[in-house]
Amino acid sequence: MAGGKPISGEVVAQHNSRESCWIIVHGKVYDVTDFLDEHPGGSKIILKYAGKDATEEYDPIHPPDAISNNLPKEKHLGAVDLGTVKKVVKEVTQEEKERLARFESRPPLDECLSLHDFEAVAKDVMPSKGWAYYSSAADDEITHRENHLAYHRIWFRPRILRDVTTVDFSTTILGCKTTMPIYITATALGKLGHPEGELNLTRAAGKRGIIQMIPTLASCSFDQIMDAAQPNQPQFFQLYVNKDRSVTEKIVRHAEERGIKGLFITVDAPQLGRREKDMRMKFEDEASDLLKGDEEKIDRSQGAAKAITSFIDPGLSWPDIPWFKTITKMPIILKGVQCWEDAVMAYEAGCQGIVLSNHGGRQLEFARSGIEVLVEVVAALKERGMFPDPNFSIFIDGGVRRASDVLKAVALGATAVGIGRPFIYAYSAYGQEGVEKALQILHDEFEMNMRLLGARNLKEVVPSMVDANSISNHSVSVPEDRLYGTNYEGLKGPHLSNIKKAKL
């Protein structure tokens, strides 16, 4: 049927059941009947759009080529005659009307003075599903909060009477020049926050001379993101390893062909963490059907995160590292190292670097922060003559909100620091301009802090400039960060369904 006469909307509408389920995505018709039970997000969401145009629901969660790449060609039924397709009328709830009104009442971009401010605005103007996905973290979210609070246990020891008329905080990461010792780390499902998704990051990074790490689970396709970059703009790629190694090999080889400068393999996610904000949002979306007495079994553990990660291989292990070296010449960095022992093993395995990370507090609750792990990793590598080594980089991520946080990490031995959530909050609230503004804020903070530290370049940001003696003391008192605390939205428990007023 593909390539022939366009299929009428009336014909598509007839295939609206579990026995025969067709959907329309981007003007093309697909038979997803056999895929219903395999869909990571469950069959329910597909059946909701059986016989209809599912593009609006599909776009924020999937790259545009996901369905065409993953469905057998015989299930690609052809183009639809859009003029005959009945429009799916999406009811605008009162909650959504109020959100849109808040969006139109956003403060001017110039009023955002710190990265905290973008989070505050995003919390008010984002769709609830997107906010739940971006802000959620594991279990009680203690690790998520600790990632930020850990920086408060490190204090500066600035030097004085140095000529800091000119300060230079540019550097190189894996041989790529960058204007600041940061990179935009990988975050999934960019279109949950903005229709342009990850492209906001790509374009802003190109303008500001910063490196973006492209996520496996981007809402935009990999090639869309690469095509949006400026000529010779360096980019990294974050890889979730597929159970089917041939799929992984294809992805890696394509990334290298397109010019990716570093392969960051995620190693801290053999199973997805329990992210209850995201899970509860999914459950509440399904609640109306439950109340209607739908007998279909509903997996209450599903959220946006769980719905897209079933392909990840829990069997990934150290013997796989040599295999990666046979399929790529890109630098290999292990993302998610959480103790010195694994850092040493990564060095001995011939990796070009590690990211000390607990996945933004979204995986194992009570995993230590990257900045705390950095201290023990540098000590262990030094002891074995493995640090410093220009061929082995140490990155960290998680909890960063200020340039001062980054400089603490650099002083303790980090090559650069990944920043994620603040940039997605920035574009969720203000688009590409928000990301550019966030980067400018960091630039200004770097300039100020370098001068006040007495460091003219990053080589002068040395361990003696910080006091990290309390980094492992989790009971030490630290000043309250009220901006961070105000933005943090605590977990909520289940709530009662709407109760109709009883007749008197």
mmCIF file of N, CA and C in Angstrom, residues 95-108 121-127 192-195 425-431:
data_model
loop_
_atom_site.group_PDB
_atom_site.id
_atom_site.type_symbol
_atom_site.label_atom_id
_atom_site.label_comp_id
_atom_site.label_asym_id
_atom_site.label_seq_id
_atom_site.Cartn_x
_atom_site.Cartn_y
_atom_site.Cartn_z
ATOM 1 N N GLU A 95 -7.010 23.813 34.126
ATOM 2 C CA GLU A 95 -5.624 23.816 34.596
ATOM 3 C C GLU A 95 -4.681 24.288 33.486
ATOM 4 N N GLU A 96 -4.920 23.804 32.257
ATOM 5 C CA GLU A 96 -4.077 24.195 31.138
ATOM 6 C C GLU A 96 -4.288 25.661 30.785
ATOM 7 N N LYS A 97 -5.507 26.135 30.849
ATOM 8 C CA LYS A 97 -5.773 27.554 30.585
ATOM 9 C C LYS A 97 -5.017 28.437 31.584
ATOM 10 N N GLU A 98 -5.012 28.007 32.826
ATOM 11 C CA GLU A 98 -4.314 28.774 33.852
ATOM 12 C C GLU A 98 -2.799 28.744 33.615
ATOM 13 N N ARG A 99 -2.307 27.576 33.171
ATOM 14 C CA ARG A 99 -0.871 27.477 32.884
ATOM 15 C C ARG A 99 -0.480 28.401 31.734
ATOM 16 N N LEU A 100 -1.280 28.399 30.678
ATOM 17 C CA LEU A 100 -0.991 29.255 29.532
ATOM 18 C C LEU A 100 -1.016 30.733 29.922
ATOM 19 N N ALA A 101 -1.922 31.086 30.820
ATOM 20 C CA ALA A 101 -1.974 32.466 31.299
ATOM 21 C C ALA A 101 -0.705 32.807 32.074
ATOM 22 N N ARG A 102 -0.229 31.851 32.879
ATOM 23 C CA ARG A 102 1.021 32.077 33.613
ATOM 24 C C ARG A 102 2.195 32.217 32.646
ATOM 25 N N PHE A 103 2.169 31.414 31.587
ATOM 26 C CA PHE A 103 3.247 31.472 30.604
ATOM 27 C C PHE A 103 3.321 32.864 29.968
ATOM 28 N N GLU A 104 2.168 33.404 29.646
ATOM 29 C CA GLU A 104 2.133 34.741 29.043
ATOM 30 C C GLU A 104 2.538 35.822 30.040
ATOM 31 N N SER A 105 2.518 35.494 31.319
ATOM 32 C CA SER A 105 2.864 36.478 32.353
ATOM 33 C C SER A 105 4.269 36.276 32.903
ATOM 34 N N ARG A 106 5.091 35.513 32.175
ATOM 35 C CA ARG A 106 6.469 35.284 32.622
ATOM 36 C C ARG A 106 7.191 36.610 32.847
ATOM 37 N N PRO A 107 8.067 36.649 33.842
ATOM 38 C CA PRO A 107 8.876 37.865 34.007
ATOM 39 C C PRO A 107 9.792 38.051 32.811
ATOM 40 N N PRO A 108 10.181 39.271 32.486
ATOM 41 C CA PRO A 108 11.126 39.494 31.385
ATOM 42 C C PRO A 108 12.408 38.704 31.619
ATOM 43 N N VAL A 121 10.783 29.979 37.283
ATOM 44 C CA VAL A 121 9.817 30.311 36.237
ATOM 45 C C VAL A 121 9.290 29.039 35.575
ATOM 46 N N ALA A 122 10.190 28.102 35.277
ATOM 47 C CA ALA A 122 9.777 26.869 34.605
ATOM 48 C C ALA A 122 8.754 26.098 35.427
ATOM 49 N N LYS A 123 8.932 26.077 36.735
ATOM 50 C CA LYS A 123 7.997 25.357 37.600
ATOM 51 C C LYS A 123 6.587 25.908 37.456
ATOM 52 N N ASP A 124 6.481 27.205 37.231
ATOM 53 C CA ASP A 124 5.173 27.850 37.118
ATOM 54 C C ASP A 124 4.547 27.722 35.734
ATOM 55 N N VAL A 125 5.375 27.596 34.689
ATOM 56 C CA VAL A 125 4.827 27.694 33.331
ATOM 57 C C VAL A 125 4.879 26.400 32.532
ATOM 58 N N MET A 126 5.588 25.383 33.018
ATOM 59 C CA MET A 126 5.698 24.129 32.261
ATOM 60 C C MET A 126 4.442 23.275 32.399
ATOM 61 N N PRO A 127 4.145 22.446 31.394
ATOM 62 C CA PRO A 127 3.109 21.427 31.570
ATOM 63 C C PRO A 127 3.487 20.499 32.719
ATOM 64 N N LEU A 192 9.278 17.832 25.968
ATOM 65 C CA LEU A 192 8.333 17.964 27.073
ATOM 66 C C LEU A 192 8.341 19.392 27.615
ATOM 67 N N GLY A 193 9.432 20.105 27.358
ATOM 68 C CA GLY A 193 9.539 21.464 27.867
ATOM 69 C C GLY A 193 9.350 22.543 26.819
ATOM 70 N N HIS A 194 9.610 22.192 25.537
ATOM 71 C CA HIS A 194 9.551 23.205 24.478
ATOM 72 C C HIS A 194 9.441 22.487 23.136
ATOM 73 N N PRO A 195 8.666 23.019 22.194
ATOM 74 C CA PRO A 195 8.477 22.334 20.906
ATOM 75 C C PRO A 195 9.777 22.087 20.137
ATOM 76 N N TYR A 425 15.403 23.845 32.086
ATOM 77 C CA TYR A 425 14.463 24.800 32.673
ATOM 78 C C TYR A 425 14.529 26.131 31.924
ATOM 79 N N ALA A 426 15.727 26.523 31.531
ATOM 80 C CA ALA A 426 15.898 27.797 30.828
ATOM 81 C C ALA A 426 15.138 27.803 29.508
ATOM 82 N N TYR A 427 15.242 26.711 28.728
ATOM 83 C CA TYR A 427 14.525 26.740 27.449
ATOM 84 C C TYR A 427 13.052 26.397 27.612
ATOM 85 N N SER A 428 12.691 25.679 28.670
ATOM 86 C CA SER A 428 11.269 25.428 28.907
ATOM 87 C C SER A 428 10.541 26.735 29.194
ATOM 88 N N ALA A 429 11.233 27.673 29.801
ATOM 89 C CA ALA A 429 10.630 28.956 30.143
ATOM 90 C C ALA A 429 10.801 30.010 29.053
ATOM 91 N N TYR A 430 11.973 29.986 28.363
ATOM 92 C CA TYR A 430 12.274 31.092 27.451
ATOM 93 C C TYR A 430 12.847 30.644 26.104
ATOM 94 N N GLY A 431 12.874 29.350 25.812
ATOM 95 C CA GLY A 431 13.406 28.903 24.532
ATOM 96 C C GLY A 431 14.915 29.071 24.457
#
